[in-house]
Amino acid sequence: MVQTLPASPILLAPAGSLSAVEAALSAGADAVYIGVRSLSRGGRTGLSPEAVGAAVSACRRAGRRLHAAINAIPSSGELPAFLAALHRLRDAGVDEVILNDPGVIALARREIPGWPICASVGLSVLNPEDARAYRDLGVDAVVLPSAVRHEEIPSIKKASGLRIEVFAYCRPEFLLHGKCGLTGYAVEGTGGGTASAKRGGSCRLVCRNLPVPAAAHSLEDELPAWISAGVDVFKIEGRELYAPAMEVLVSRFRGKLDAALGTSAGR
């Protein structure tokens, strides 16, 4: 059974391991999103199929939701296996899937009706027409790039009727969020296999070695404005974080979000 979302804006935390899932839940996340090996950003921090089931169980015990970020883009020959993997995730109890390709979204909506789908930040939804287009493909939610300002959200939400997710905390954006191809350039011609992190390769975090802004993008001191704009989900980036660091980060944002909502005394 799919877990329903709370009415208030929720805090969606990342987890790259079972221990990180438990840490995020302990710190107060309303929902957790994971990657899955071979299906998510090169599998660098993806859970095995067996671990996905354990993560679902942990979330069920806590009364929380589990989302799966499936941002690999299959080739035509890989589509049957890809669809079978989606079915297994749904059957395992994953509450929502985050997808990164229009064709895959249409396929998943047709073949697995009723399973909530979120359009990944990699699809670069920037305006009401973008959001309406993905709604018509069948998504229930959309992750907006951090380039979108809070004053733009009401028109996007009104036009589409979609659940709106934004990154409350993420790496700084010097390219449009979700569009980085630096890993492909860095390993091209090295003989290291598929380069793209969206095609079975691995994100090498090349940006960490470039002279670009290093300070994290954070909304922690601006949450009231984003809540007023209609944000439904505040998402934290960081599936590569170890459990202790994850717990500290999620706990900090839990406190900030509760304070902004005026509900800290009730938790």
C-alpha positions as MATLAB code, in Angstrom:
seq = 'MVQTLPASPILLAPAGSLSAVEAALSAGADAVYIGVRSLSRGGRTGLSPEAVGAAVSACRRAGRRLHAAINAIPSSGELPAFLAALHRLRDAGVDEVILNDPGVIALARREIPGWPICASVGLSVLNPEDARAYRDLGVDAVVLPSAVRHEEIPSIKKASGLRIEVFAYCRPEFLLHGKCGLTGYAVEGTGGGTASAKRGGSCRLVCRNLPVPAAAHSLEDELPAWISAGVDVFKIEGRELYAPAMEVLVSRFRGKLDAALGTSAGR';
ca = [
       0.000    0.000    0.000;
       1.297    3.450   -0.938;
       1.878    5.690    2.068;
       0.064    9.012    1.790;
       1.850   12.344    2.147;
       1.230   14.593    5.152;
      -0.720   17.775    4.454;
       2.073   20.136    5.533;
       5.263   20.642    3.502;
       7.407   17.586    4.073;
      11.127   17.020    4.468;
      12.546   14.511    1.959;
      15.969   13.170    2.923;
      18.499   11.210    0.852;
      20.043    7.885    1.809;
      22.795    5.918    0.111;
      22.731    2.990    2.549;
      20.419    1.260    4.994;
      22.191    2.936    7.904;
      21.558    6.313    6.248;
      17.867    5.420    5.847;
      17.642    4.741    9.568;
      19.576    7.931   10.360;
      17.291   10.063    8.194;
      14.187    8.581    9.820;
      15.633    9.058   13.301;
      16.408   12.704   12.492;
      12.805   13.421   11.504;
      12.558   13.008    7.738;
       8.967   12.610    6.539;
      10.186   10.569    3.580;
      13.473    9.140    2.293;
      14.712    8.765   -1.261;
      17.263    6.189   -2.332;
      19.128    5.173   -5.457;
      19.121    1.643   -6.839;
      22.213   -0.075   -8.209;
      22.509    0.119  -12.005;
      19.462    2.402  -12.164;
      20.491    5.539  -10.297;
      23.350    7.907  -11.084;
      25.690    5.076  -11.971;
      24.912    3.134   -8.801;
      27.589    5.010   -6.845;
      25.397    5.036   -3.766;
      22.596    2.742   -4.879;
      20.976    0.078   -2.722;
      20.775   -3.527   -3.842;
      17.322   -4.968   -4.590;
      17.442   -6.823   -1.271;
      18.332   -3.646    0.600;
      15.436   -1.813   -1.048;
      13.028   -4.207    0.661;
      14.712   -3.582    4.010;
      14.497    0.182    3.435;
      10.764   -0.127    2.697;
      10.316   -2.051    5.953;
      12.223    0.588    7.936;
      10.041    3.349    6.505;
       6.851    1.392    7.154;
       7.803    0.859   10.801;
       8.295    4.617   11.146;
       5.109    5.463    9.235;
       7.133    7.248    6.544;
       7.479    6.987    2.762;
      10.249    5.630    0.559;
      10.956    7.160   -2.865;
      13.392    5.743   -5.451;
      15.436    8.015   -7.732;
      15.736    6.141  -11.032;
      17.667    8.646  -13.129;
      19.414    6.289  -15.540;
      18.104    6.582  -19.110;
      17.735    3.192  -20.853;
      18.442    2.507  -24.497;
      15.760    0.860  -26.611;
      17.225   -2.588  -26.006;
      17.297   -2.021  -22.262;
      13.661   -0.951  -21.939;
      12.152   -4.392  -21.120;
      14.631   -4.998  -18.295;
      14.207   -1.416  -17.105;
      10.430   -1.773  -16.958;
      10.760   -5.094  -15.128;
      12.984   -3.362  -12.558;
      10.336   -0.676  -12.050;
       7.716   -3.361  -11.467;
       9.942   -4.995   -8.845;
      10.373   -1.691   -7.025;
       6.619   -1.114   -7.026;
       5.969   -4.654   -5.808;
       8.582   -4.204   -3.066;
       6.553   -1.314   -1.690;
       8.422    1.765   -2.955;
       5.900    4.595   -2.608;
       7.057    6.848   -5.446;
       9.535    6.795   -8.300;
      11.600    9.754   -9.539;
      12.201    9.506  -13.300;
      14.457   11.479  -15.617;
      13.207   10.876  -19.166;
       9.904   11.814  -20.867;
       9.584    8.510  -22.714;
      10.264    6.501  -19.560;
       7.661    8.549  -17.688;
       5.054    7.820  -20.361;
       5.991    4.116  -20.304;
       5.807    3.872  -16.522;
       2.461    5.650  -16.386;
       1.013    3.342  -19.022;
       2.413    0.088  -17.643;
       2.185    0.784  -13.883;
      -0.956    2.888  -13.441;
      -1.507    4.429  -10.042;
       2.136    4.466   -8.973;
       3.130    8.057   -8.090;
       5.768    9.496  -10.422;
       7.950   12.546   -9.803;
       9.698   14.354  -12.676;
      13.385   14.616  -11.769;
      15.281   17.882  -11.511;
      17.207   16.668  -14.557;
      14.171   17.436  -16.712;
      14.639   21.166  -16.012;
      11.068   22.263  -15.415;
      11.335   26.056  -15.348;
       7.893   27.444  -16.110;
       4.151   26.660  -16.111;
       4.185   25.213  -19.633;
       6.995   22.794  -18.771;
       5.064   21.643  -15.711;
       1.820   21.229  -17.667;
       3.622   19.124  -20.279;
       4.897   16.679  -17.666;
       1.519   16.595  -15.950;
       0.018   15.551  -19.276;
       2.618   12.757  -19.497;
       1.343   11.498  -16.167;
       3.576   12.788  -13.369;
       2.229   13.670   -9.929;
       5.122   15.873   -8.790;
       8.075   17.797  -10.159;
      11.469   18.766   -8.719;
      12.323   22.328   -9.713;
      15.930   23.405  -10.367;
      17.396   25.797   -7.832;
      17.424   28.465  -10.570;
      13.648   28.830  -10.045;
      12.787   31.615   -7.579;
      10.086   31.266   -4.955;
       7.948   33.970   -6.560;
       7.710   31.815   -9.711;
       6.237   28.829   -7.913;
       2.580   29.900   -7.554;
       2.082   30.200  -11.312;
       3.769   26.831  -11.931;
       1.647   25.129   -9.295;
      -1.616   26.770  -10.397;
      -1.078   25.902  -14.047;
      -0.144   22.269  -13.456;
      -1.775   21.175  -10.211;
       1.397   19.194   -9.483;
       3.113   18.660   -6.152;
       6.108   20.999   -6.092;
       9.491   19.899   -4.767;
      12.534   22.131   -4.307;
      16.034   21.531   -3.010;
      16.350   22.972    0.470;
      20.013   21.949    0.444;
      22.231   20.918   -2.462;
      25.574   21.473   -4.155;
      25.947   24.949   -5.695;
      24.477   25.251   -9.167;
      26.864   26.605  -11.779;
      25.095   24.696  -14.556;
      21.330   24.237  -14.734;
      20.554   21.701  -12.033;
      20.491   18.141  -13.335;
      22.183   18.957  -16.652;
      25.856   18.449  -15.772;
      27.819   16.334  -18.249;
      31.290   16.937  -16.834;
      31.896   13.306  -15.959;
      31.445   12.322  -19.600;
      34.078   14.821  -20.716;
      36.470   13.848  -17.928;
      36.577   10.141  -18.776;
      36.052   10.287  -22.547;
      38.620    8.158  -24.326;
      40.013    6.597  -21.148;
      38.618    3.166  -21.885;
      36.725    3.201  -18.624;
      33.404    2.101  -20.096;
      30.225    4.149  -20.382;
      31.015    7.674  -19.297;
      27.635    9.215  -18.688;
      26.186    8.963  -15.193;
      22.780    8.713  -16.883;
      23.793    5.687  -18.964;
      25.254    3.314  -16.410;
      28.414    5.280  -15.726;
      29.348    6.937  -12.461;
      29.236   10.571  -11.373;
      32.868   11.387  -10.539;
      32.022   14.732   -8.850;
      34.388   16.496  -11.247;
      32.966   19.814  -10.046;
      34.795   19.441   -6.732;
      38.094   19.990   -8.541;
      37.007   23.085  -10.473;
      37.282   26.747   -9.430;
      33.532   27.114   -8.955;
      31.521   28.178   -5.891;
      31.869   25.629   -3.099;
      29.265   26.861   -0.619;
      26.113   24.748   -0.555;
      22.843   26.152   -1.872;
      20.584   26.298    1.197;
      17.087   27.610    1.860;
      17.239   27.035    5.611;
      16.946   30.738    6.421;
      14.327   31.411    3.724;
      11.832   28.622    4.407;
       8.821   30.833    5.312;
       8.875   32.506    1.877;
       9.045   29.151    0.102;
       6.281   27.693    2.266;
       4.086   30.713    1.449;
       4.837   30.187   -2.251;
       3.264   26.726   -2.053;
       6.211   24.318   -1.888;
       5.033   20.828   -0.921;
       8.361   19.053   -0.480;
      11.713   20.345    0.745;
      14.387   17.993   -0.550;
      17.941   17.525    0.687;
      20.696   16.376   -1.672;
      23.395   14.006   -0.466;
      22.999   10.270   -1.073;
      26.794   10.022   -0.796;
      26.783   11.191    2.838;
      27.569    8.764    5.631;
      24.826    8.131    8.180;
      26.193   10.369   10.994;
      26.568   13.386    8.697;
      23.126   12.674    7.239;
      21.543   12.606   10.675;
      23.051   15.969   11.622;
      21.953   17.614    8.367;
      18.400   16.259    8.436;
      17.995   17.095   12.118;
      19.044   20.686   11.428;
      16.522   21.078    8.630;
      13.807   19.345   10.667;
      14.211   21.995   13.324;
      14.255   24.830   10.793;
      11.162   23.544    8.985;
       9.237   22.962   12.223;
      10.106   26.475   13.372;
       8.951   27.930   10.058;
       5.678   25.988   10.293;
       5.263   26.830   13.981;
       4.886   23.143   14.847;
       8.100   22.322   16.699;
       6.288   21.994   20.017;
       3.951   19.413   18.557;
       6.580   16.968   17.303;
];
